[in-house]
Short mmCIF file of C-alpha atoms in Angstrom, two decimals:
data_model
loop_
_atom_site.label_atom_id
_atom_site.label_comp_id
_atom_site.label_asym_id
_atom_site.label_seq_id
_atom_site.Cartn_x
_atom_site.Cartn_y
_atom_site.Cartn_z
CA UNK A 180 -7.80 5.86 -13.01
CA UNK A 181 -6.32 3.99 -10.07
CA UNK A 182 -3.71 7.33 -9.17
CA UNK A 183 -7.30 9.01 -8.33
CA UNK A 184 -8.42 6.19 -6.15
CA UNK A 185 -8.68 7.38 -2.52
CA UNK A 186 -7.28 4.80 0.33
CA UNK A 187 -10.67 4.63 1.41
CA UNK A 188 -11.80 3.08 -1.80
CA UNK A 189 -9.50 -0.26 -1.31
CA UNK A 190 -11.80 -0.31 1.98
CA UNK A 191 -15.10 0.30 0.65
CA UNK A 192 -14.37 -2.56 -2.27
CA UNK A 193 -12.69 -4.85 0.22
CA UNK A 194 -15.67 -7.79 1.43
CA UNK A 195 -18.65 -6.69 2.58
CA UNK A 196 -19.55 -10.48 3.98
CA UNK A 197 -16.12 -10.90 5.21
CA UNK A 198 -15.80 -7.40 7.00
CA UNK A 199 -19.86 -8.03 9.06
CA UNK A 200 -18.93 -11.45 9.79
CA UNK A 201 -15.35 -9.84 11.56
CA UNK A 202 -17.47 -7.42 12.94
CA UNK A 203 -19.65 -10.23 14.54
CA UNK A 204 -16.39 -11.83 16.21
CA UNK A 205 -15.51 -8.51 17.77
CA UNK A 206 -18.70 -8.98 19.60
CA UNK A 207 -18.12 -11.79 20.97
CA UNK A 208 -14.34 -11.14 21.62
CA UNK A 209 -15.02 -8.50 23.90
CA UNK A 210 -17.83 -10.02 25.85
CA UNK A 211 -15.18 -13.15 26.29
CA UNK A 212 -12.59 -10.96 27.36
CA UNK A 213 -14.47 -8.83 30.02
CA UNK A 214 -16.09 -12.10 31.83
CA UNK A 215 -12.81 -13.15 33.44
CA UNK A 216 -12.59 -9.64 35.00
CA UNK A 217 -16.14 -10.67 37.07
CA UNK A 218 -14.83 -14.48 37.69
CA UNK A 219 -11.65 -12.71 39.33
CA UNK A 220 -13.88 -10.61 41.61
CA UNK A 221 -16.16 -13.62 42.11
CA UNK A 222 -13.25 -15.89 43.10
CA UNK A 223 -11.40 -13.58 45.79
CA UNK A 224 -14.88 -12.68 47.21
CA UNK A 225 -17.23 -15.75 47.24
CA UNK A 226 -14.91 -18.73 46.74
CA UNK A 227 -12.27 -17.35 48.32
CA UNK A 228 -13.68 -15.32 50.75
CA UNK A 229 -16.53 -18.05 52.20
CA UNK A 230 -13.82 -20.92 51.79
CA UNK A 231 -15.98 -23.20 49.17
CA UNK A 232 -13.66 -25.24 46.77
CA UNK A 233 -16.56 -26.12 44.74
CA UNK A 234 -16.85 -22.15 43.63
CA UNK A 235 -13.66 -21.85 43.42
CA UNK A 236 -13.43 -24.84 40.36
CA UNK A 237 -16.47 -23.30 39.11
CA UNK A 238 -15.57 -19.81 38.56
CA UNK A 239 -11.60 -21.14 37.38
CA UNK A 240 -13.61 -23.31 34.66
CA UNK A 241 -15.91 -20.70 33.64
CA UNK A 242 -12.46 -17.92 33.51
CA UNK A 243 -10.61 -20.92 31.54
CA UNK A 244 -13.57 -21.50 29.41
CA UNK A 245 -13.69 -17.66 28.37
CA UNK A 246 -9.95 -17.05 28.07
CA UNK A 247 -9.74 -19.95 25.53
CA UNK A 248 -12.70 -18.88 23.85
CA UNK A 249 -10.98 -14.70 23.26
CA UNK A 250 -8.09 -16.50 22.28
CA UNK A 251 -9.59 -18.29 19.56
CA UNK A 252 -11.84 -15.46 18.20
CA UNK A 253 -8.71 -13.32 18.20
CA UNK A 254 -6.75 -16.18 16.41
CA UNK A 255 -9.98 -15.90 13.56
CA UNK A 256 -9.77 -12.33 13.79
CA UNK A 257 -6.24 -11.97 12.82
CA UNK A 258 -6.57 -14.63 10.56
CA UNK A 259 -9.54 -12.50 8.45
CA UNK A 260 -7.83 -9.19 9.00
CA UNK A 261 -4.61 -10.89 7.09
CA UNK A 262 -6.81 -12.47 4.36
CA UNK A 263 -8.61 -8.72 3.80
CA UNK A 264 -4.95 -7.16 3.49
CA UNK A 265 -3.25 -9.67 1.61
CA UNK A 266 -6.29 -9.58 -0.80
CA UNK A 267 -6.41 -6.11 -1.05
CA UNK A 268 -2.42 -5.91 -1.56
CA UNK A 269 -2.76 -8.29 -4.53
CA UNK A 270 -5.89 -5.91 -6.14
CA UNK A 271 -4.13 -3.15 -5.88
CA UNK A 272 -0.09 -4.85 -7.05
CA UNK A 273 -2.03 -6.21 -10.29
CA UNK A 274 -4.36 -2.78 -11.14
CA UNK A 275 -1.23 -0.49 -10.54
CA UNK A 276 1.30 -2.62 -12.17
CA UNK A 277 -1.66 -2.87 -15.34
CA UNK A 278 -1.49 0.86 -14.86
CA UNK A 279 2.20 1.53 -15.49
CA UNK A 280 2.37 -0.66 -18.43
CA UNK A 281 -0.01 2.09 -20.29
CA UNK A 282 2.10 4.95 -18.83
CA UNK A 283 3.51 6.77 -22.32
CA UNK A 284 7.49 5.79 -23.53
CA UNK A 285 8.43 9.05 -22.06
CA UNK A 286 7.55 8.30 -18.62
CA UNK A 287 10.04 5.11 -18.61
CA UNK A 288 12.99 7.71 -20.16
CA UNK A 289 12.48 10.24 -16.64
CA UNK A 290 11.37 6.56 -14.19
CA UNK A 291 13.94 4.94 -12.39
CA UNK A 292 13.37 1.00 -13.07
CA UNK A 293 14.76 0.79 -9.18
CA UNK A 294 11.97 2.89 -8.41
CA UNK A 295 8.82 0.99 -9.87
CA UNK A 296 9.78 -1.77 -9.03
CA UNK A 297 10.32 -0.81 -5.49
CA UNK A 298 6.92 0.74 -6.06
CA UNK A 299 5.48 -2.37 -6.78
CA UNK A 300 6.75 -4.64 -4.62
CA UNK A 301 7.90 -2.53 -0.86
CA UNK A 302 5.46 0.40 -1.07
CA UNK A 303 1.64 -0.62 -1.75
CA UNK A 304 2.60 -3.50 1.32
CA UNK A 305 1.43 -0.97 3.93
CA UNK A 306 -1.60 0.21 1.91
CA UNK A 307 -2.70 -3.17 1.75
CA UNK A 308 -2.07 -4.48 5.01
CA UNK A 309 -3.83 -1.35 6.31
CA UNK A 310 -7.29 -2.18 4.50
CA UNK A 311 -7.14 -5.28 6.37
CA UNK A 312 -7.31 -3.48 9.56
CA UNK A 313 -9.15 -0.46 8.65
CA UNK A 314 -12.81 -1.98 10.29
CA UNK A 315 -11.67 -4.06 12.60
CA UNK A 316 -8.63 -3.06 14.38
CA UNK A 317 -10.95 0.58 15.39
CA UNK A 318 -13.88 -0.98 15.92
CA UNK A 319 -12.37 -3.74 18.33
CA UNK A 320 -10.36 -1.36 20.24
CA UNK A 321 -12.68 1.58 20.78
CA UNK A 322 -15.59 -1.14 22.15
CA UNK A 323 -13.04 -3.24 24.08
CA UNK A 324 -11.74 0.28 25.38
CA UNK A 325 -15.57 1.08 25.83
CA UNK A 326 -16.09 -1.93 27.68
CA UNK A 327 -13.28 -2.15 30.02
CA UNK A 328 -13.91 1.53 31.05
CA UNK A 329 -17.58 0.82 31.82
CA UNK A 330 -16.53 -2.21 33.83
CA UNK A 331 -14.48 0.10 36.22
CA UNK A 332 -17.34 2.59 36.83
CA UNK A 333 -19.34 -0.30 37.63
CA UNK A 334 -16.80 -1.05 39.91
CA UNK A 335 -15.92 2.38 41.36
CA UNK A 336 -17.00 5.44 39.71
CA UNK A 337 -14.72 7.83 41.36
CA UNK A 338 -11.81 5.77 41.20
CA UNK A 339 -12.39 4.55 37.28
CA UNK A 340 -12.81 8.48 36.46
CA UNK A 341 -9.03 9.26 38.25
CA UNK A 342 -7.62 6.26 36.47
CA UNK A 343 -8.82 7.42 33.39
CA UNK A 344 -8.74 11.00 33.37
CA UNK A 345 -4.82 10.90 31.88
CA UNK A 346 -5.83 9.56 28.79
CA UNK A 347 -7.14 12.79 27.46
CA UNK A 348 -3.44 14.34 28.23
CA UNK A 349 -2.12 11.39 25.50
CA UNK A 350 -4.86 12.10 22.99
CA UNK A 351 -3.69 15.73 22.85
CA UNK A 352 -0.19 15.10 22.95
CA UNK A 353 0.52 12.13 20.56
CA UNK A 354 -1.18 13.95 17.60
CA UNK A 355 1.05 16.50 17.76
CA UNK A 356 4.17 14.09 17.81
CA UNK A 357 2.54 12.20 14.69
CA UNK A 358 2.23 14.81 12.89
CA UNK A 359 6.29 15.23 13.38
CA UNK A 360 6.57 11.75 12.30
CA UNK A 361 5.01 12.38 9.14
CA UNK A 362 7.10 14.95 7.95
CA UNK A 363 9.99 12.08 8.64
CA UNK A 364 8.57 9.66 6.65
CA UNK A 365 7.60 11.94 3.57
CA UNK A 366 11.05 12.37 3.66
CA UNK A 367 11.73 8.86 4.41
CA UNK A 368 9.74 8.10 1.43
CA UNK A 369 11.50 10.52 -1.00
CA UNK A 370 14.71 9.15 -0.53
CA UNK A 371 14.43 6.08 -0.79
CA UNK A 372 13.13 6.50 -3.95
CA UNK A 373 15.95 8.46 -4.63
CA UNK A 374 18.20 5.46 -3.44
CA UNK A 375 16.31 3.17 -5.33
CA UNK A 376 16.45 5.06 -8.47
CA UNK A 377 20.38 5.77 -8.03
CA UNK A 378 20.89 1.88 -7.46
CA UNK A 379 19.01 1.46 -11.00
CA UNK A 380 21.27 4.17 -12.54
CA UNK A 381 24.57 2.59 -11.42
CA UNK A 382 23.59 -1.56 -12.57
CA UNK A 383 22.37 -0.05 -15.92
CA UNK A 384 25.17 2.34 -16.88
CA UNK A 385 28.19 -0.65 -15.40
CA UNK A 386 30.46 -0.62 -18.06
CA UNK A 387 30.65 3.13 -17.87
CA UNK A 388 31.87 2.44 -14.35
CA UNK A 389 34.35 -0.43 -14.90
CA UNK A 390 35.27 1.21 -18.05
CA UNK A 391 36.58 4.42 -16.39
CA UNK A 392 37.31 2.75 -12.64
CA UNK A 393 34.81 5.52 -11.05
CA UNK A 394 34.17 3.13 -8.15
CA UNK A 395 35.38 5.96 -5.85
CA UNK A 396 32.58 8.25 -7.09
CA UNK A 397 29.74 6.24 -7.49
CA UNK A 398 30.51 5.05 -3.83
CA UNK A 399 30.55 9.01 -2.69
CA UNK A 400 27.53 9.07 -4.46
CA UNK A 401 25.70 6.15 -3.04
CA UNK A 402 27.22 6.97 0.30
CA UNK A 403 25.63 10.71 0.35
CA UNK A 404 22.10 8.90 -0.39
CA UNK A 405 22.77 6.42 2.48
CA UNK A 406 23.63 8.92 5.64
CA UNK A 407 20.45 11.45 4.48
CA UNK A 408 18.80 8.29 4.58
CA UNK A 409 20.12 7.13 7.70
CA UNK A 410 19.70 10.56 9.54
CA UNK A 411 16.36 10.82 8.22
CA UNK A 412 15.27 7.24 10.00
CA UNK A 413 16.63 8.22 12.71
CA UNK A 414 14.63 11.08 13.27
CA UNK A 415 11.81 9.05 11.92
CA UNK A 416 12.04 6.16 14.53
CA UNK A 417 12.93 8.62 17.47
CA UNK A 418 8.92 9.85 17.01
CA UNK A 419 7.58 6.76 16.83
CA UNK A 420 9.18 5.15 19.61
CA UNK A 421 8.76 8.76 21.84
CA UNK A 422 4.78 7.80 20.83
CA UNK A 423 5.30 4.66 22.34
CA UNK A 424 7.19 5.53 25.72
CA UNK A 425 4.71 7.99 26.07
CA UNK A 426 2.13 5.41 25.88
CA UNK A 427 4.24 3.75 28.50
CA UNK A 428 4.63 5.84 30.84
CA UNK A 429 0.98 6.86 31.19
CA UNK A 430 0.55 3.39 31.44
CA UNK A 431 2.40 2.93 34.11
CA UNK A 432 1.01 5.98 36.23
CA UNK A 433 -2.36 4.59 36.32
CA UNK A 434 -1.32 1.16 38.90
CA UNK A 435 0.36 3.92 40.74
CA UNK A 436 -2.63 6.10 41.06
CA UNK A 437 -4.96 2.79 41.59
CA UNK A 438 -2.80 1.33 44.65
CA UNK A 439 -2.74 4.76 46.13
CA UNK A 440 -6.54 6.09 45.78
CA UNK A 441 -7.98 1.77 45.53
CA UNK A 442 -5.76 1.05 48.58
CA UNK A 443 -7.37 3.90 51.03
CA UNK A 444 -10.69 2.80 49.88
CA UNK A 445 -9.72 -0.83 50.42
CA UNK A 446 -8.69 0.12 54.07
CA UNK A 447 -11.36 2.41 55.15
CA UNK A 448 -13.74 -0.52 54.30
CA UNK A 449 -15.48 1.29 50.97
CA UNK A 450 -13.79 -1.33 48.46
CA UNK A 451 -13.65 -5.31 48.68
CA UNK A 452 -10.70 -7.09 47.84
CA UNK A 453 -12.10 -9.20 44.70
CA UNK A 454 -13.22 -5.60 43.08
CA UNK A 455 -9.41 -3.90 43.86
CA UNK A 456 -7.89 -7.03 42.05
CA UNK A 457 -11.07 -7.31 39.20
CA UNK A 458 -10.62 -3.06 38.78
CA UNK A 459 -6.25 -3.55 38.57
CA UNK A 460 -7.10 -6.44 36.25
CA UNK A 461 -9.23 -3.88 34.12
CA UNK A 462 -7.44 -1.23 34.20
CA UNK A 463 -4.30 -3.10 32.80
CA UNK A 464 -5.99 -4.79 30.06
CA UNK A 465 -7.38 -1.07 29.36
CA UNK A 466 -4.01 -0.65 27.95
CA UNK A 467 -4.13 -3.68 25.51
CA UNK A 468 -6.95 -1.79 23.32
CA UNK A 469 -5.21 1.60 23.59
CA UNK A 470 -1.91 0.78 22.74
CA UNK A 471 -3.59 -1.20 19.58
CA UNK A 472 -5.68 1.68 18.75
CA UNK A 473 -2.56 4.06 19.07
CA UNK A 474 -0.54 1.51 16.96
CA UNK A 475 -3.34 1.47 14.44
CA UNK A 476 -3.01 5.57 14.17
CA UNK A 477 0.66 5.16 13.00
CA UNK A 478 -0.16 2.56 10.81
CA UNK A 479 -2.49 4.33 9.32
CA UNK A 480 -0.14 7.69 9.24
CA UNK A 481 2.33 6.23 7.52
CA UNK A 482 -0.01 4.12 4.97
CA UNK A 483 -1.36 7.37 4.32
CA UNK A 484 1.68 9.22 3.39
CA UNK A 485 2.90 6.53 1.40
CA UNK A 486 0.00 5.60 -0.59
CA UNK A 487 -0.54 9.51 -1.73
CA UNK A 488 3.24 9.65 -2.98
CA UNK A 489 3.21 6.50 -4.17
CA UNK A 490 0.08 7.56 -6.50
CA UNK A 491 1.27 10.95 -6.76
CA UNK A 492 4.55 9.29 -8.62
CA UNK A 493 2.25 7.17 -11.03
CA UNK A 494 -0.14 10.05 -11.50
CA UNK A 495 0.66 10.26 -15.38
CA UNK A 496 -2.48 9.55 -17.33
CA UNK A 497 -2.35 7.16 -20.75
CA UNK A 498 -1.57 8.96 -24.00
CA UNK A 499 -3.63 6.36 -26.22
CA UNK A 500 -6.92 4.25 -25.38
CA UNK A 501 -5.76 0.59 -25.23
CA UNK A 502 -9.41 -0.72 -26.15
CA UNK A 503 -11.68 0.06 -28.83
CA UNK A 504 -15.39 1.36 -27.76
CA UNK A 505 -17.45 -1.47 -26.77
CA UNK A 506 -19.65 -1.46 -30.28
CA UNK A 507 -16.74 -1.68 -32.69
CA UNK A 508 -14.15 -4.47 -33.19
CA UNK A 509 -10.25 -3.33 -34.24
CA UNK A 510 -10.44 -1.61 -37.53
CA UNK A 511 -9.00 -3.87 -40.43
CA UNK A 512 -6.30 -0.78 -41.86
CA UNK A 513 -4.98 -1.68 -45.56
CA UNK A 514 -1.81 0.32 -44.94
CA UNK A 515 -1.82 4.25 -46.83
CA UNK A 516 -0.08 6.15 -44.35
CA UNK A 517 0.04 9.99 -45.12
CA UNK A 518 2.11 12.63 -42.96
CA UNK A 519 1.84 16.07 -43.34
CA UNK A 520 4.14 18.59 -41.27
CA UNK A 521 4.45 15.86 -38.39
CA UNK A 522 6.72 17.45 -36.21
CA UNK A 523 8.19 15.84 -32.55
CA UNK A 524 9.54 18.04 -29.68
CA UNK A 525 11.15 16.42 -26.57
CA UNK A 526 11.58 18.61 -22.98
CA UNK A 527 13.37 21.65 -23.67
CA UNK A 528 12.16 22.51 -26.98
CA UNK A 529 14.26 20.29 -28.49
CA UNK A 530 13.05 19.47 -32.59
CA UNK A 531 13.54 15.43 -33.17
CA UNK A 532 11.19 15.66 -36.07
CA UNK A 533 10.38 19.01 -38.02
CA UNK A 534 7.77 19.02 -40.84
CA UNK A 535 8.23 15.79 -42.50
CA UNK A 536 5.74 14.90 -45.15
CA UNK A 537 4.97 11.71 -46.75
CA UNK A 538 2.52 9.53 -48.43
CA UNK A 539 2.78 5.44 -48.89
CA UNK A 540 0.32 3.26 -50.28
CA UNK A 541 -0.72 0.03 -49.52
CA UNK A 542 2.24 -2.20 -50.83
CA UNK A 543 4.62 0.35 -51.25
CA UNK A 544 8.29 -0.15 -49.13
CA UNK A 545 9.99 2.90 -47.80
CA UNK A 546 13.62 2.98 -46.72
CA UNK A 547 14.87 6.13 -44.94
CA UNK A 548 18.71 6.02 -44.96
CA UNK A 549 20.80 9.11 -42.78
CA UNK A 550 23.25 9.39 -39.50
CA UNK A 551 22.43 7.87 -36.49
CA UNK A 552 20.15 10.61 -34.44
CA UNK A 553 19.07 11.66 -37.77
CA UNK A 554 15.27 11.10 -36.58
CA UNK A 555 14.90 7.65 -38.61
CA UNK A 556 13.68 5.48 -35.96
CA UNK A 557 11.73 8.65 -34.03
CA UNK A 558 9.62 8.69 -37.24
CA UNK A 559 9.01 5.21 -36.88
CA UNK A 560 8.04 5.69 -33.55
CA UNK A 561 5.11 8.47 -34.49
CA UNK A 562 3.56 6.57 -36.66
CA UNK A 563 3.35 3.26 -34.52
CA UNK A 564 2.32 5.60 -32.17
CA UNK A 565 5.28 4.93 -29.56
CA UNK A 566 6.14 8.37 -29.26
CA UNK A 567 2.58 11.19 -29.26
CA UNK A 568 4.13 13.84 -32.15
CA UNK A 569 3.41 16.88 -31.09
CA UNK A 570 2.75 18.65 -34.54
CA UNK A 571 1.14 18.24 -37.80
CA UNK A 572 -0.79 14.68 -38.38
CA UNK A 573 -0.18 10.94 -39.47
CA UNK A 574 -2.97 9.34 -40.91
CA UNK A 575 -3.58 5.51 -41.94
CA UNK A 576 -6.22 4.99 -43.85
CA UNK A 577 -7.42 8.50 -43.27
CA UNK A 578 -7.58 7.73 -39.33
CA UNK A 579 -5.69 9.51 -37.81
CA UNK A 580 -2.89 7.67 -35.38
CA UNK A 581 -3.38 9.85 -32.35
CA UNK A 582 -7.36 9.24 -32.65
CA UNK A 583 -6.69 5.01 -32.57
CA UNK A 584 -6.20 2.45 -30.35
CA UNK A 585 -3.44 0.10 -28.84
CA UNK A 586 -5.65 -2.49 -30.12
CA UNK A 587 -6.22 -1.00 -33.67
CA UNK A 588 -2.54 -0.58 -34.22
CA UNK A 589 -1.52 -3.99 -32.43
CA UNK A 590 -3.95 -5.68 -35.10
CA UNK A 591 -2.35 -3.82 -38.14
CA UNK A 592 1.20 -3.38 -37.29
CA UNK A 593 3.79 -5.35 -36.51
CA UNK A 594 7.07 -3.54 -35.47
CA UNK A 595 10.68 -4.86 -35.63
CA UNK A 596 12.79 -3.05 -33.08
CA UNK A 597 16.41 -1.55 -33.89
CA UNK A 598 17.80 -3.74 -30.57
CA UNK A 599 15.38 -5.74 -29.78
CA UNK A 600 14.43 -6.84 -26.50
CA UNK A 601 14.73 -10.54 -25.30
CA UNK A 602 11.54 -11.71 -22.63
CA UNK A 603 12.51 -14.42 -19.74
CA UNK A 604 11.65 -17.46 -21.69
CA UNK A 605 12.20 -19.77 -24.06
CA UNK A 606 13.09 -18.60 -27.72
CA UNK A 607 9.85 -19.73 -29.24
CA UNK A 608 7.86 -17.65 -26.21
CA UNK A 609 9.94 -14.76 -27.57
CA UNK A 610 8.93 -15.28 -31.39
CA UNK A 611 5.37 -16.02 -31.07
CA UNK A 612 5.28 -12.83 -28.39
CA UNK A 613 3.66 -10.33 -30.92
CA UNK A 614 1.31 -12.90 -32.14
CA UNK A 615 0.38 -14.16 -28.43
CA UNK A 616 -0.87 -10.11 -27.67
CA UNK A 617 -3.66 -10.93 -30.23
CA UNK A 618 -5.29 -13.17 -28.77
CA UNK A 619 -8.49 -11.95 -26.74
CA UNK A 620 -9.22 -12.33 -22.91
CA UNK A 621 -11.05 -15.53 -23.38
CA UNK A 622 -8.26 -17.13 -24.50
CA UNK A 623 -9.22 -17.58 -28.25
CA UNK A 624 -7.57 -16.92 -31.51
CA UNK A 625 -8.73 -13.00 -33.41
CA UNK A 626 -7.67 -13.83 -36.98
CA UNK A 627 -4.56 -15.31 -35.98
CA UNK A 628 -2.77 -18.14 -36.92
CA UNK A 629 -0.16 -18.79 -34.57
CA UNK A 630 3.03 -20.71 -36.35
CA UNK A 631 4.00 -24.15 -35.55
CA UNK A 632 7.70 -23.33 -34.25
CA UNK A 633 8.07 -26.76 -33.80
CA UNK A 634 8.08 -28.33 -37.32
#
């Protein structure tokens, strides 16, 4: 079942070819984008330095040459990394939404419509996107990060170590602010759901508003939903941009801590010029991987959290199989239904149905008359196997209805609603609906003849 699904499945099923090929890129992304660094030393030291334009125009070429090429491997990179998430988000839109449309009738009488479809269209975007980045946005950071950092101790040893000796501080620190901004977004999470699902409440249940003027309460209401909300994102936000000027300001400290420590080596003759600038250059486009990889860790937070409520909501399993087993087609039912003490209890205890018994055969017609709530259309329900009784047992054709199939009952039944429900469509899409749900997967007619609405 798809609620049971791990994130880490979406990534394991995402493409294999797709994800070594991106992996391949990163390669050669990082070697492009650590070459400059050696042109820049090259330039300020050899062309520079000995005066020889013809260096000079060399090493600018060759530093042009590899800044176009990391350019256009990060442009490709990107442009897989979207293709992964956007494929991934579509997967996972059409298997949930195929999901909820099995959840039982009682589900939809506690769901908020505001809520799945917010569900369905706002929440799995950040699981989705995620997947896309999952391999490569890690990967390419930590071996950019890698590479940059060995670069420096090439460089300078004792200097690269200072320089990078603060990160450690961040990697203890930020964890512990994350952690914060979960909390905030769990709650973030919850109500908006709660929003959503109050939004849904109010559109349905209109004329009751206009009817009784209650504008003033269902804005009070609404309102009360809106400033948790809003206090809620603002505590939210405030964590994840204190993660960032964090980030910042460690950033920030290393140039400091370069021009003091590079700058006494520079004058006391133990650092050349084109390895000062090459070693700033480095360190600053350390920060470019860091800041991606720390951006990546909230991403990946807050997917998280809202992937495992999202599922958590939907966690409801099917009450009915929808196919038949593989080695059987739909049974062909002649119609003898028999009920004996079928009884139906809502939440609460509550008795719709209480020991009704009744046998029809094949041919026979049935008309229950009684007040409206009398359980008429609830018994209905039970045997088209709408509504799961939850006492004695219905049985057509001695099978009994809790033991079949959507399919087996789709094939046999046809059911006429008390209000029914008009599709977006035409009226002959609406007519030939029940017929249309017969027809198998590869497109062709099961026994059906479809009428010819148009004669």
């Amino acid at each position: 079942m798809i609620t049971k699904r791990p994130l880490i499945y979406w990534v394991r099923t995402s493409s294999i070819k797709l994800q070594i090929f991106l992996l391949g890129l990163i390669a050669f992304n990082i070697v492009a984008r650590v070459f400059p660094l050696q042109m820049q030393r090259k330039i300020v030291n050899e062309a520079i330095g000995l005066r020889k334009v013809d260096l000079l125009l060399l090493y600018c070429a060759l530093y042009l040459a590899a800044v176009l090429i990391a350019s256009g491997l990060k442009f490709a990179i990107t442009a897989i990394q979207t293709y992964l998430g956007q494929e991934t988000l579509a997967r996972l839109r059409k298997e949930l939404y195929a999901h909820i449309l099995t959840l039982p009738i009682s589900f939809f009488r506690k769901a908020s419509s505001g809520m799945v479809v917010s569900s369905l269209v706002t929440e799995v975007v950040s699981a989705g996107e995620l997947v896309g980045q999952a391999v490569a946005v890690p990967i390419n950071s930590i071996l950019t990060l890698l590479a940059f950092a060995g670069y420096m101790f090439y460089l300078n040893p004792l200097l690269a170590a200072i320089s990078i000796g603060i990160y450690p501080i961040v990697i203890f620190v930020v964890p512990k602010l994350q952690k914060r901004s979960n909390r905030a977004n769990k709650m973030r999470v919850d109500v908006t759901r709660d929003l959503s699902s109050k939004i849904g409440e109010t559109i349905t249940g209109i004329h009751e508003v206009h009817g009784n003027a209650s504008y003033r309460i269902e804005n009070r209401k609404y309102g009360e939903f809106v400033d948790r909300l809003f206090r809620i994102r603002i505590v939210w936000n405030l964590y994840k941009q204190g993660i960032k000027a964090l980030n910042n300001l460690f950033q920030n400290l290393g140039p400091f801590i370069l021009f003091i420590v590079g700058g006494y080596l520079a004058i006391q003759g133990r650092f050349d010029l084109g390895a000062l600038v090459a070693f700033l250059s480095a360190y600053e486009k350390l920060y470019d991987p860091w800041k991606e990889l720390m951006e990546f860790y909230q991403v990946y937070q807050d997917a998280t959290t809202g992937y495992q409520r999202l599922m958590e909501y939907f966690d409801v399993a099917p009450e009915h199989a929808i196919e038949p087993p593989p080695d059987r087609d739909p049974y062909e039912l002649q119609g003898s239904i028999h009920a004996q003490d079928l009884s139906f209890a809502v939440a609460g205890g509550i008795q719709l149905l209480k020991q009704v018994n009744l046998d029809l055969k094949p041919g026979e017609q049935l008309a229950l008359v009684g007040f409206s709530g009398s359980g008429k259309s609830t018994l209905a329900q039970c045997i088209s196997q709408l509504y799961s009784y939850t006492g004695g047992s219905v049985l057509i054709d001695g099978k009994e209805v809790s033991q079949l199939t959507k399919k087996d009952l789709s094939h046999n039944m046809g059911i006429v609603a008390q209000s029914p429900y008009i599709f977006d469509g035409t009226i002959k899409e609406n007519l030939r609906y029940s017929c249309e749900a017969l027809i198998d997967d590869r497109g062709e007619e099961k026994q059906v003849k479809l009428p010819n609405l148009d004669e």
